[in-house]
mmCIF file of C-alpha atoms in Angstrom:
data_model
loop_
_atom_site.group_PDB
_atom_site.id
_atom_site.type_symbol
_atom_site.label_atom_id
_atom_site.label_comp_id
_atom_site.label_asym_id
_atom_site.label_seq_id
_atom_site.Cartn_x
_atom_site.Cartn_y
_atom_site.Cartn_z
ATOM 1 C CA MET L 28 3.231 45.728 30.304
ATOM 2 C CA ILE L 29 2.380 48.867 28.373
ATOM 3 C CA VAL L 30 2.200 47.171 24.949
ATOM 4 C CA GLY L 31 0.058 44.384 26.557
ATOM 5 C CA SER L 32 -2.229 46.768 28.340
ATOM 6 C CA THR L 33 -2.663 49.007 25.163
ATOM 7 C CA ALA L 34 -3.480 45.639 23.195
ATOM 8 C CA MET L 35 -6.016 44.543 25.643
ATOM 9 C CA LEU L 36 -7.833 48.007 25.603
ATOM 10 C CA ALA L 37 -7.645 47.941 21.817
ATOM 11 C CA ALA L 38 -9.267 44.461 21.815
ATOM 12 C CA ILE L 39 -12.147 45.660 23.987
ATOM 13 C CA LEU L 40 -12.638 48.853 21.915
ATOM 14 C CA LEU L 41 -12.754 46.810 18.653
ATOM 15 C CA ALA L 42 -15.212 44.327 20.175
ATOM 16 C CA PHE L 43 -17.394 47.360 21.187
ATOM 17 C CA LEU L 44 -17.308 48.606 17.740
ATOM 18 C CA ARG L 45 -18.402 45.165 16.340
ATOM 19 C CA VAL L 46 -15.156 44.693 14.374
ATOM 20 C CA PRO L 47 -15.028 40.811 13.479
ATOM 21 C CA LEU L 48 -13.270 39.268 16.479
ATOM 22 C CA ALA L 49 -10.913 37.031 14.512
ATOM 23 C CA PHE L 50 -9.530 39.869 12.486
ATOM 24 C CA SER L 51 -9.293 42.399 15.397
ATOM 25 C CA LEU L 52 -7.309 39.894 17.696
ATOM 26 C CA LEU L 53 -5.098 38.747 14.770
ATOM 27 C CA ALA L 54 -4.229 42.351 13.901
ATOM 28 C CA ILE L 55 -3.642 43.363 17.637
ATOM 29 C CA SER L 56 -1.591 40.271 18.385
ATOM 30 C CA VAL L 57 0.720 40.785 15.540
ATOM 31 C CA ALA L 58 0.957 44.457 16.237
ATOM 32 C CA GLY L 59 1.671 43.739 19.876
ATOM 33 C CA ILE L 60 4.515 41.449 19.292
ATOM 34 C CA GLY L 61 5.891 43.625 16.564
ATOM 35 C CA PHE L 62 6.031 46.605 18.833
ATOM 36 C CA ALA L 63 7.226 44.663 21.847
ATOM 37 C CA ILE L 64 9.796 42.436 20.160
ATOM 38 C CA ASN L 65 10.239 42.645 16.350
ATOM 39 C CA TRP L 66 8.108 42.969 13.332
ATOM 40 C CA ASN L 67 10.024 40.246 11.479
ATOM 41 C CA ILE L 68 9.366 37.772 14.453
ATOM 42 C CA ALA L 69 5.765 38.859 14.584
ATOM 43 C CA LEU L 70 5.199 38.174 10.787
ATOM 44 C CA GLN L 71 7.075 34.858 11.103
ATOM 45 C CA LEU L 72 4.892 33.768 14.050
ATOM 46 C CA LEU L 73 1.679 34.307 12.041
ATOM 47 C CA PRO L 74 1.949 31.360 9.476
ATOM 48 C CA LEU L 75 3.574 29.191 12.173
ATOM 49 C CA THR L 76 0.692 29.720 14.645
ATOM 50 C CA ILE L 77 -1.885 29.163 11.870
ATOM 51 C CA SER L 78 -0.231 25.947 10.605
ATOM 52 C CA ASP L 79 0.140 24.641 14.192
ATOM 53 C CA ALA L 80 -3.597 25.260 14.802
ATOM 54 C CA VAL L 81 -4.687 23.686 11.628
ATOM 55 C CA LEU L 82 -2.545 20.537 12.202
ATOM 56 C CA SER L 83 -3.410 20.354 15.892
ATOM 57 C CA TYR L 84 -4.977 16.974 16.938
ATOM 58 C CA ASP L 85 -6.734 18.650 19.942
ATOM 59 C CA LEU L 86 -8.343 21.244 17.659
ATOM 60 C CA ALA L 87 -10.030 18.499 15.486
ATOM 61 C CA VAL L 88 -12.649 18.303 18.297
ATOM 62 C CA VAL L 89 -14.146 21.573 17.154
ATOM 63 C CA PRO L 90 -15.582 20.662 13.650
ATOM 64 C CA MET L 91 -16.621 17.163 14.797
ATOM 65 C CA PHE L 92 -18.842 18.431 17.597
ATOM 66 C CA ILE L 93 -20.073 21.236 15.335
ATOM 67 C CA LEU L 94 -21.009 18.509 12.636
ATOM 68 C CA MET L 95 -22.700 16.409 15.163
ATOM 69 C CA GLY L 96 -24.849 19.292 16.472
ATOM 70 C CA ASN L 97 -25.791 20.420 12.950
ATOM 71 C CA VAL L 98 -26.859 16.794 11.900
ATOM 72 C CA ILE L 99 -29.222 16.752 14.899
ATOM 73 C CA SER L 100 -30.433 20.298 14.470
ATOM 74 C CA LYS L 101 -31.126 20.097 10.693
ATOM 75 C CA THR L 102 -32.852 16.638 10.547
ATOM 76 C CA GLY L 103 -35.671 17.587 12.878
ATOM 77 C CA ILE L 104 -34.573 14.997 15.589
ATOM 78 C CA ALA L 105 -35.082 17.725 18.143
ATOM 79 C CA ASN L 106 -38.751 17.729 17.442
ATOM 80 C CA ASP L 107 -38.964 14.166 18.904
ATOM 81 C CA LEU L 108 -37.199 15.133 22.059
ATOM 82 C CA PHE L 109 -39.778 17.986 22.624
ATOM 83 C CA ARG L 110 -42.681 15.632 21.953
ATOM 84 C CA ALA L 111 -41.503 13.167 24.441
ATOM 85 C CA ALA L 112 -40.954 15.884 27.136
ATOM 86 C CA TYR L 113 -44.407 17.254 26.468
ATOM 87 C CA ALA L 114 -46.050 13.734 26.707
ATOM 88 C CA PHE L 115 -44.943 13.392 30.348
ATOM 89 C CA VAL L 116 -45.298 17.081 31.707
ATOM 90 C CA GLY L 117 -47.392 18.887 29.290
ATOM 91 C CA HIS L 118 -50.643 18.444 31.312
ATOM 92 C CA VAL L 119 -49.413 20.340 34.413
ATOM 93 C CA ARG L 120 -49.617 24.259 34.546
ATOM 94 C CA GLY L 121 -46.665 25.472 32.744
ATOM 95 C CA GLY L 122 -45.961 21.958 31.271
ATOM 96 C CA LEU L 123 -45.230 23.268 27.779
ATOM 97 C CA ALA L 124 -42.462 25.500 29.132
ATOM 98 C CA LEU L 125 -41.230 22.631 31.285
ATOM 99 C CA SER L 126 -41.211 20.507 28.151
ATOM 100 C CA THR L 127 -39.244 23.107 26.320
ATOM 101 C CA MET L 128 -36.583 23.368 29.089
ATOM 102 C CA VAL L 129 -36.134 19.620 29.094
ATOM 103 C CA ALA L 130 -35.884 19.554 25.393
ATOM 104 C CA CYS L 131 -33.390 22.448 25.493
ATOM 105 C CA SER L 132 -31.091 20.455 27.874
ATOM 106 C CA GLY L 133 -31.294 17.379 25.860
ATOM 107 C CA PHE L 134 -30.663 19.177 22.623
ATOM 108 C CA SER L 135 -27.763 21.060 24.284
ATOM 109 C CA ALA L 136 -26.217 17.775 25.254
ATOM 110 C CA VAL L 137 -25.651 16.915 21.597
ATOM 111 C CA CYS L 138 -25.459 20.450 20.023
ATOM 112 C CA GLY L 139 -23.002 22.339 22.195
ATOM 113 C CA SER L 140 -24.155 25.750 21.064
ATOM 114 C CA SER L 141 -26.451 28.130 22.866
ATOM 115 C CA TYR L 142 -27.377 30.027 19.784
ATOM 116 C CA ALA L 143 -28.435 26.788 17.895
ATOM 117 C CA THR L 144 -30.263 25.576 20.747
ATOM 118 C CA ALA L 145 -32.301 28.857 21.096
ATOM 119 C CA ALA L 146 -32.997 29.092 17.350
ATOM 120 C CA THR L 147 -34.025 25.452 17.075
ATOM 121 C CA MET L 148 -36.389 25.597 20.160
ATOM 122 C CA ALA L 149 -37.876 28.804 19.041
ATOM 123 C CA LYS L 150 -39.024 27.033 15.938
ATOM 124 C CA VAL L 151 -40.004 23.782 17.680
ATOM 125 C CA ALA L 152 -41.682 25.009 21.026
ATOM 126 C CA TYR L 153 -42.926 28.606 20.574
ATOM 127 C CA PRO L 154 -45.788 27.781 18.029
ATOM 128 C CA SER L 155 -47.094 25.195 20.518
ATOM 129 C CA MET L 156 -46.931 27.656 23.515
ATOM 130 C CA LYS L 157 -48.765 30.314 21.567
ATOM 131 C CA LYS L 158 -51.335 27.818 20.491
ATOM 132 C CA TYR L 159 -52.136 27.254 24.253
ATOM 133 C CA LYS L 160 -52.038 30.935 24.981
ATOM 134 C CA TYR L 161 -48.776 31.105 26.976
ATOM 135 C CA SER L 162 -47.578 34.736 27.464
ATOM 136 C CA ASP L 163 -44.794 36.024 25.377
ATOM 137 C CA GLU L 164 -42.650 36.806 28.418
ATOM 138 C CA LEU L 165 -42.701 33.101 29.604
ATOM 139 C CA ALA L 166 -42.609 31.395 26.214
ATOM 140 C CA ALA L 167 -39.611 33.515 24.920
ATOM 141 C CA GLY L 168 -37.952 33.831 28.282
ATOM 142 C CA THR L 169 -38.012 29.886 28.618
ATOM 143 C CA ILE L 170 -36.404 29.411 25.201
ATOM 144 C CA ALA L 171 -33.750 32.057 25.651
ATOM 145 C CA ALA L 172 -32.765 30.814 29.083
ATOM 146 C CA GLY L 173 -32.910 27.066 27.958
ATOM 147 C CA GLY L 174 -30.582 27.960 25.169
ATOM 148 C CA THR L 175 -27.858 29.006 27.577
ATOM 149 C CA LEU L 176 -27.640 25.336 28.818
ATOM 150 C CA GLY L 177 -25.926 24.729 25.454
ATOM 151 C CA ILE L 178 -22.574 26.081 26.515
ATOM 152 C CA LEU L 179 -22.536 24.170 29.941
ATOM 153 C CA ILE L 180 -24.101 20.757 29.295
ATOM 154 C CA PRO L 181 -21.415 18.867 27.440
ATOM 155 C CA PRO L 182 -20.235 18.591 24.791
ATOM 156 C CA SER L 183 -19.851 22.467 24.590
ATOM 157 C CA ILE L 184 -17.909 24.450 22.103
ATOM 158 C CA ILE L 185 -17.133 27.097 24.868
ATOM 159 C CA MET L 186 -15.543 24.381 26.925
ATOM 160 C CA VAL L 187 -13.417 23.241 24.030
ATOM 161 C CA VAL L 188 -12.170 26.860 23.517
ATOM 162 C CA TYR L 189 -11.556 27.277 27.186
ATOM 163 C CA GLY L 190 -9.598 23.979 27.331
ATOM 164 C CA ILE L 191 -7.422 25.027 24.346
ATOM 165 C CA LEU L 192 -6.827 28.439 25.792
ATOM 166 C CA THR L 193 -5.796 27.180 29.233
ATOM 167 C CA GLN L 194 -4.307 23.831 28.305
ATOM 168 C CA THR L 195 -6.939 22.195 30.498
ATOM 169 C CA ASN L 196 -8.177 18.682 29.744
ATOM 170 C CA ILE L 197 -11.350 19.022 27.713
ATOM 171 C CA GLY L 198 -12.769 15.616 28.918
ATOM 172 C CA ASP L 199 -12.378 16.766 32.569
ATOM 173 C CA LEU L 200 -14.305 19.920 31.738
ATOM 174 C CA PHE L 201 -17.105 17.935 30.114
ATOM 175 C CA ILE L 202 -17.481 15.810 33.115
ATOM 176 C CA ALA L 203 -17.356 18.710 35.398
ATOM 177 C CA GLY L 204 -20.209 20.387 33.466
ATOM 178 C CA VAL L 205 -22.646 17.530 33.999
ATOM 179 C CA ILE L 206 -23.782 18.285 37.541
ATOM 180 C CA PRO L 207 -23.886 21.995 37.320
ATOM 181 C CA GLY L 208 -25.904 21.761 34.033
ATOM 182 C CA LEU L 209 -28.468 19.364 35.806
ATOM 183 C CA ILE L 210 -28.637 21.882 38.683
ATOM 184 C CA GLY L 211 -29.393 24.579 36.222
ATOM 185 C CA LEU L 212 -32.089 22.678 34.546
ATOM 186 C CA ALA L 213 -33.681 21.965 37.890
ATOM 187 C CA LEU L 214 -33.497 25.650 39.040
ATOM 188 C CA TYR L 215 -34.962 26.839 35.580
ATOM 189 C CA MET L 216 -37.946 24.292 36.003
ATOM 190 C CA LEU L 217 -38.536 25.746 39.559
ATOM 191 C CA ALA L 218 -38.552 29.186 38.072
ATOM 192 C CA ILE L 219 -41.165 28.090 35.513
ATOM 193 C CA ARG L 220 -43.299 26.544 38.171
ATOM 194 C CA PHE L 221 -43.061 29.716 40.306
ATOM 195 C CA VAL L 222 -44.171 31.842 37.386
ATOM 196 C CA ALA L 223 -47.011 29.432 36.587
ATOM 197 C CA ALA L 224 -48.162 29.498 40.227
ATOM 198 C CA ARG L 225 -47.882 33.339 40.604
ATOM 199 C CA ASN L 226 -49.526 34.218 37.133
ATOM 200 C CA PRO L 227 -51.624 31.246 36.062
ATOM 201 C CA SER L 228 -52.706 33.149 33.012
ATOM 202 C CA HIS L 229 -49.157 33.092 31.746
ATOM 203 C CA ALA L 230 -49.012 29.215 31.726
ATOM 204 C CA PRO L 231 -52.383 27.480 31.058
ATOM 205 C CA GLN L 232 -52.586 23.646 31.407
ATOM 206 C CA GLY L 233 -52.139 21.444 28.428
ATOM 207 C CA GLU L 234 -53.876 18.132 27.566
ATOM 208 C CA MET L 235 -53.336 14.934 29.361
ATOM 209 C CA THR L 236 -51.444 12.320 27.049
ATOM 210 C CA PRO L 237 -52.569 8.703 27.330
ATOM 211 C CA TRP L 238 -49.924 6.266 28.555
ATOM 212 C CA PRO L 239 -49.740 4.387 25.107
ATOM 213 C CA GLU L 240 -48.765 7.670 23.575
ATOM 214 C CA LYS L 241 -46.274 8.482 26.280
ATOM 215 C CA LEU L 242 -44.596 5.088 25.751
ATOM 216 C CA LYS L 243 -44.543 5.824 22.013
ATOM 217 C CA ALA L 244 -43.102 9.344 22.397
ATOM 218 C CA LEU L 245 -40.078 7.815 24.359
ATOM 219 C CA SER L 246 -38.856 6.168 21.302
ATOM 220 C CA GLY L 247 -37.855 9.596 20.207
ATOM 221 C CA ILE L 248 -35.307 10.204 22.737
ATOM 222 C CA TRP L 249 -32.905 7.270 22.118
ATOM 223 C CA PRO L 250 -30.642 9.235 19.760
ATOM 224 C CA PHE L 251 -29.919 11.741 22.500
ATOM 225 C CA VAL L 252 -29.456 9.101 25.179
ATOM 226 C CA LEU L 253 -27.030 7.078 22.828
ATOM 227 C CA LEU L 254 -24.940 10.153 21.841
ATOM 228 C CA PHE L 255 -24.621 11.459 25.337
ATOM 229 C CA GLY L 256 -23.957 8.030 26.755
ATOM 230 C CA LEU L 257 -21.302 7.593 24.113
ATOM 231 C CA ILE L 258 -19.466 10.832 24.540
ATOM 232 C CA ILE L 259 -19.683 11.301 28.435
ATOM 233 C CA GLY L 260 -19.729 7.624 29.264
ATOM 234 C CA GLY L 261 -16.539 7.019 27.175
ATOM 235 C CA LEU L 262 -14.856 9.997 28.575
ATOM 236 C CA TYR L 263 -15.800 9.048 32.151
ATOM 237 C CA ALA L 264 -14.496 5.583 31.682
ATOM 238 C CA LYS L 265 -11.276 6.940 30.066
ATOM 239 C CA LEU L 266 -12.018 4.764 26.975
ATOM 240 C CA PHE L 267 -11.159 7.669 24.501
ATOM 241 C CA THR L 268 -9.949 11.056 24.306
ATOM 242 C CA PRO L 269 -12.360 14.135 23.464
ATOM 243 C CA THR L 270 -11.221 14.274 19.897
ATOM 244 C CA GLU L 271 -12.084 10.465 19.373
ATOM 245 C CA ALA L 272 -15.304 11.094 21.175
ATOM 246 C CA ALA L 273 -16.189 13.934 18.794
ATOM 247 C CA GLY L 274 -15.503 11.840 15.758
ATOM 248 C CA MET L 275 -17.430 8.863 16.991
ATOM 249 C CA GLY L 276 -20.304 11.244 18.016
ATOM 250 C CA ALA L 277 -20.322 12.856 14.496
ATOM 251 C CA GLY L 278 -20.477 9.492 12.847
ATOM 252 C CA LEU L 279 -23.152 8.127 15.107
ATOM 253 C CA ALA L 280 -25.269 11.201 14.483
ATOM 254 C CA ILE L 281 -25.100 10.768 10.750
ATOM 255 C CA LEU L 282 -25.968 7.020 11.089
ATOM 256 C CA ILE L 283 -28.804 7.877 13.350
ATOM 257 C CA ALA L 284 -30.225 10.505 10.988
ATOM 258 C CA THR L 285 -29.782 8.033 7.978
ATOM 259 C CA LEU L 286 -31.723 5.238 9.827
ATOM 260 C CA HIS L 287 -34.409 7.805 10.577
ATOM 261 C CA GLY L 288 -34.593 8.582 6.856
ATOM 262 C CA ARG L 289 -33.988 12.170 7.335
ATOM 263 C CA LEU L 290 -30.556 12.750 6.050
ATOM 264 C CA THR L 291 -31.259 13.528 2.395
ATOM 265 C CA TRP L 292 -28.427 14.703 0.163
ATOM 266 C CA ALA L 293 -29.766 18.295 0.348
ATOM 267 C CA VAL L 294 -29.717 18.224 4.054
ATOM 268 C CA LEU L 295 -26.280 16.553 4.160
ATOM 269 C CA ARG L 296 -24.947 19.348 1.748
ATOM 270 C CA ARG L 297 -26.413 22.066 4.081
ATOM 271 C CA VAL L 298 -25.033 20.445 7.267
ATOM 272 C CA ILE L 299 -21.446 20.289 5.699
ATOM 273 C CA ILE L 300 -21.550 23.960 4.463
ATOM 274 C CA ASP L 301 -22.728 25.216 7.854
ATOM 275 C CA THR L 302 -20.216 23.136 9.615
ATOM 276 C CA ALA L 303 -17.431 24.258 7.479
ATOM 277 C CA TYR L 304 -18.524 28.062 7.922
ATOM 278 C CA THR L 305 -18.811 27.859 11.577
ATOM 279 C CA SER L 306 -15.433 25.846 11.939
ATOM 280 C CA VAL L 307 -13.571 28.165 9.857
ATOM 281 C CA SER L 308 -14.966 31.193 11.737
ATOM 282 C CA LEU L 309 -13.948 29.726 15.084
ATOM 283 C CA TYR L 310 -10.561 28.639 13.787
ATOM 284 C CA THR L 311 -9.897 32.099 12.409
ATOM 285 C CA VAL L 312 -10.741 33.469 15.900
ATOM 286 C CA LEU L 313 -8.324 31.023 17.611
ATOM 287 C CA PHE L 314 -5.581 32.073 15.138
ATOM 288 C CA GLY L 315 -5.842 35.524 16.510
ATOM 289 C CA VAL L 316 -4.994 34.532 19.919
ATOM 290 C CA LEU L 317 -1.321 34.857 19.945
ATOM 291 C CA THR L 318 0.751 35.418 23.124
ATOM 292 C CA LEU L 319 1.204 39.070 23.790
ATOM 293 C CA SER L 320 4.544 39.803 25.333
ATOM 294 C CA GLY L 321 4.539 40.303 29.020
ATOM 295 C CA LEU L 322 0.636 40.777 29.300
ATOM 296 C CA ALA L 323 -0.254 37.892 31.593
ATOM 297 C CA ALA L 324 2.611 38.720 33.825
ATOM 298 C CA GLY L 325 1.843 42.453 33.866
ATOM 299 C CA VAL L 326 -1.861 41.750 34.581
ATOM 300 C CA LEU L 327 -0.844 39.317 37.412
ATOM 301 C CA ALA L 328 1.490 42.019 38.876
ATOM 302 C CA LEU L 329 -1.317 44.593 38.747
ATOM 303 C CA VAL L 330 -3.843 42.358 40.429
ATOM 304 C CA GLN L 331 -1.321 41.347 43.125
ATOM 305 C CA SER L 332 -0.699 45.021 43.742
ATOM 306 C CA THR L 333 -4.266 45.509 44.702
ATOM 307 C CA GLY L 334 -3.989 43.119 47.708
ATOM 308 C CA LEU L 335 -6.863 40.945 46.469
ATOM 309 C CA GLU L 336 -6.446 37.173 46.912
ATOM 310 C CA GLY L 337 -8.350 34.076 47.270
ATOM 311 C CA TYR L 338 -12.228 34.362 46.851
ATOM 312 C CA ALA L 339 -12.039 38.216 46.847
ATOM 313 C CA LEU L 340 -10.020 37.915 43.654
ATOM 314 C CA ILE L 341 -12.464 35.406 42.157
ATOM 315 C CA PHE L 342 -15.381 37.675 42.786
ATOM 316 C CA ALA L 343 -13.626 40.574 41.125
ATOM 317 C CA ILE L 344 -12.812 38.522 38.075
ATOM 318 C CA MET L 345 -16.536 37.405 38.069
ATOM 319 C CA LEU L 346 -17.635 40.953 38.210
ATOM 320 C CA VAL L 347 -15.427 41.794 35.271
ATOM 321 C CA PHE L 348 -17.046 39.028 33.169
ATOM 322 C CA LEU L 349 -20.524 40.026 34.239
ATOM 323 C CA VAL L 350 -20.194 43.648 33.426
ATOM 324 C CA LEU L 351 -18.598 43.121 30.084
ATOM 325 C CA GLY L 352 -21.213 40.354 29.368
ATOM 326 C CA CYS L 353 -23.809 43.179 29.343
ATOM 327 C CA VAL L 354 -22.223 44.589 26.238
ATOM 328 C CA MET L 355 -19.923 42.114 24.616
ATOM 329 C CA ASP L 356 -20.323 38.745 22.880
ATOM 330 C CA SER L 357 -19.557 35.768 25.310
ATOM 331 C CA MET L 358 -17.002 34.410 22.768
ATOM 332 C CA ALA L 359 -15.073 37.610 22.803
ATOM 333 C CA ILE L 360 -14.995 37.825 26.481
ATOM 334 C CA ILE L 361 -13.582 34.374 26.884
ATOM 335 C CA LEU L 362 -11.006 34.745 24.144
ATOM 336 C CA ILE L 363 -9.690 38.073 25.476
ATOM 337 C CA PHE L 364 -9.850 37.545 29.170
ATOM 338 C CA VAL L 365 -9.502 33.913 30.003
ATOM 339 C CA PRO L 366 -5.775 33.737 28.833
ATOM 340 C CA LEU L 367 -5.069 36.650 31.085
ATOM 341 C CA PHE L 368 -6.939 35.520 34.189
ATOM 342 C CA ALA L 369 -5.945 31.757 33.993
ATOM 343 C CA PRO L 370 -2.357 32.265 35.361
ATOM 344 C CA ILE L 371 -3.678 34.489 37.967
ATOM 345 C CA VAL L 372 -6.303 32.023 39.110
ATOM 346 C CA VAL L 373 -3.502 29.155 39.233
ATOM 347 C CA SER L 374 -1.167 31.491 41.280
ATOM 348 C CA GLN L 375 -3.870 31.576 43.881
ATOM 349 C CA GLY L 376 -4.222 27.813 44.071
ATOM 350 C CA PHE L 377 -7.554 27.394 42.305
ATOM 351 C CA ASP L 378 -8.525 24.584 40.006
ATOM 352 C CA LEU L 379 -8.681 25.542 36.349
ATOM 353 C CA VAL L 380 -11.494 23.005 35.769
ATOM 354 C CA TRP L 381 -13.560 24.648 38.543
ATOM 355 C CA PHE L 382 -12.809 28.124 37.420
ATOM 356 C CA GLY L 383 -13.704 27.087 33.732
ATOM 357 C CA ILE L 384 -17.319 26.017 34.955
ATOM 358 C CA ILE L 385 -17.520 29.321 36.927
ATOM 359 C CA VAL L 386 -16.567 31.322 33.858
ATOM 360 C CA ILE L 387 -19.055 29.411 31.764
ATOM 361 C CA VAL L 388 -21.906 29.920 34.136
ATOM 362 C CA VAL L 389 -21.166 33.582 34.269
ATOM 363 C CA THR L 390 -21.082 33.637 30.457
ATOM 364 C CA GLU L 391 -24.512 31.932 30.558
ATOM 365 C CA ILE L 392 -25.863 34.812 32.498
ATOM 366 C CA ALA L 393 -24.257 37.258 30.176
ATOM 367 C CA LEU L 394 -26.095 35.565 27.316
ATOM 368 C CA VAL L 395 -29.450 36.767 28.677
ATOM 369 C CA THR L 396 -28.461 40.011 30.353
ATOM 370 C CA PRO L 397 -29.409 43.409 28.776
ATOM 371 C CA PRO L 398 -28.550 45.453 26.933
ATOM 372 C CA VAL L 399 -26.877 42.894 24.666
ATOM 373 C CA GLY L 400 -27.823 39.446 25.717
ATOM 374 C CA MET L 401 -26.956 37.418 22.467
ATOM 375 C CA ASN L 402 -29.445 34.684 23.041
ATOM 376 C CA VAL L 403 -32.178 37.322 23.134
ATOM 377 C CA PHE L 404 -31.212 38.851 19.677
ATOM 378 C CA VAL L 405 -30.877 35.189 18.189
ATOM 379 C CA LEU L 406 -34.364 34.624 19.426
ATOM 380 C CA LYS L 407 -35.663 38.034 18.154
ATOM 381 C CA ALA L 408 -34.333 37.085 14.751
ATOM 382 C CA VAL L 409 -36.448 33.806 14.718
ATOM 383 C CA LEU L 410 -39.394 35.420 16.396
ATOM 384 C CA PRO L 411 -39.587 39.102 15.031
ATOM 385 C CA GLU L 412 -43.109 39.537 16.351
ATOM 386 C CA VAL L 413 -42.022 39.267 20.087
ATOM 387 C CA PRO L 414 -40.641 42.660 21.327
ATOM 388 C CA VAL L 415 -37.145 42.543 22.903
ATOM 389 C CA MET L 416 -38.377 43.998 26.185
ATOM 390 C CA ARG L 417 -40.892 41.249 26.796
ATOM 391 C CA ILE L 418 -38.241 38.623 26.315
ATOM 392 C CA PHE L 419 -35.972 40.418 28.843
ATOM 393 C CA LYS L 420 -38.882 40.673 31.253
ATOM 394 C CA GLY L 421 -39.551 36.969 30.864
ATOM 395 C CA LEU L 422 -35.923 36.218 31.714
ATOM 396 C CA VAL L 423 -35.902 37.917 35.112
ATOM 397 C CA PRO L 424 -36.718 34.688 37.153
ATOM 398 C CA PHE L 425 -34.327 32.693 35.245
ATOM 399 C CA ILE L 426 -31.448 35.160 35.840
ATOM 400 C CA ALA L 427 -32.377 35.151 39.509
ATOM 401 C CA VAL L 428 -32.009 31.408 39.779
ATOM 402 C CA ASP L 429 -28.817 31.514 37.689
ATOM 403 C CA VAL L 430 -27.137 33.846 40.307
ATOM 404 C CA VAL L 431 -28.241 31.217 43.048
ATOM 405 C CA ARG L 432 -26.568 28.558 41.069
ATOM 406 C CA LEU L 433 -23.499 30.654 40.583
ATOM 407 C CA ALA L 434 -23.214 31.211 44.495
ATOM 408 C CA LEU L 435 -23.678 27.567 45.141
ATOM 409 C CA LEU L 436 -20.857 26.694 42.662
ATOM 410 C CA VAL L 437 -18.497 29.217 44.054
ATOM 411 C CA ALA L 438 -19.269 28.462 47.710
ATOM 412 C CA PHE L 439 -19.001 24.595 47.232
ATOM 413 C CA PRO L 440 -16.386 23.625 44.650
ATOM 414 C CA ALA L 441 -17.065 19.967 45.233
ATOM 415 C CA ILE L 442 -20.318 20.325 43.300
ATOM 416 C CA THR L 443 -18.290 20.867 40.179
ATOM 417 C CA LEU L 444 -15.303 18.616 40.937
ATOM 418 C CA TRP L 445 -16.844 15.548 42.681
ATOM 419 C CA LEU L 446 -17.842 13.642 39.480
ATOM 420 C CA GLY L 447 -14.469 14.156 37.851
ATOM 421 C CA SER L 448 -12.868 12.919 41.124
ATOM 422 C CA THR L 449 -14.473 9.521 40.716
ATOM 423 C CA VAL L 450 -13.030 8.928 37.295
ATOM 424 C CA GLY L 451 -10.982 5.843 37.427
#
């Protein structure tokens, strides 16, 4: 227990100090096993764990989904989705922001990364919103909040990591994320409409698009419908595993980009290099998550000694995630704390699929919460002319509706679990 607690505190300290997560977790894990058991065992476990991870069939899902998202992101197909959304809602007050939010949700459905969604939509949507004199607060806040949908609307890299850490079926997590993701999109759009009604100068009306152009714009959304339908439809119907879905999704994305004439050799080279870099970074982090002797049992004993149980325990865990999310990267929180809290949640009789969606929604809030808010700083890197405080100010209504959504999902677990319960 002492070794485990010391290791956890060391991991938190190194995360605060911005030490690369992979190396800090790996060093702490080896040191923890060395002190608790034996240094020879610790050093022998290191290559065994890495080889098992590299050869894992389940982990093959990670680079395939990353490849699929990179193909869609770097071939400009996301622009087509934004144009289609704008054609239908761009003429209403706040329509460009609504279009951006719809485009974020669609792009998230084939990307799986909050950072990639925020960065891509900043390049696609922000210039249009500035052209129509949208305020920086609403424009940047919409993109930063919309980017958080990337870790909830499946396929999601965070869901994959959560499933690997907790041995939860990744397909079940993907299906469970659909309804909460759609609720998040609807609440975000309500927040935009509220801001537009309260401050009309923040969201001027756009131009009406003629119906022939609307129908033409719809032709740009078929790649997203096809990819999402293949992945989620196949998983829902139990036609294939998440790893098989990832492989087919990546192959279909390459085929779509080729048919569009956008996948040049230069683009393909950049896609492969970025995919390899991101995959290796994530794999290296997962290598560092070795089991620390007695830590889960020790944390379970500590929590049980407080007398907290049931929903009081869930609220305490959510509070930990929210507070840490203000100062730590979301992936670091997931990797350090989910393996500790998952056994405690199971011991209380809660469903790990439901808990996973709750954790991801809390992580979404953390992505846009000061003082860190990683999505905010991703956006700042793409839009250096927008002050950080304006972005945070624009995020206030989105954070408010996120809290409402979190409360609904905690109070009514059926919202999360119903769709998965219908899988035949």
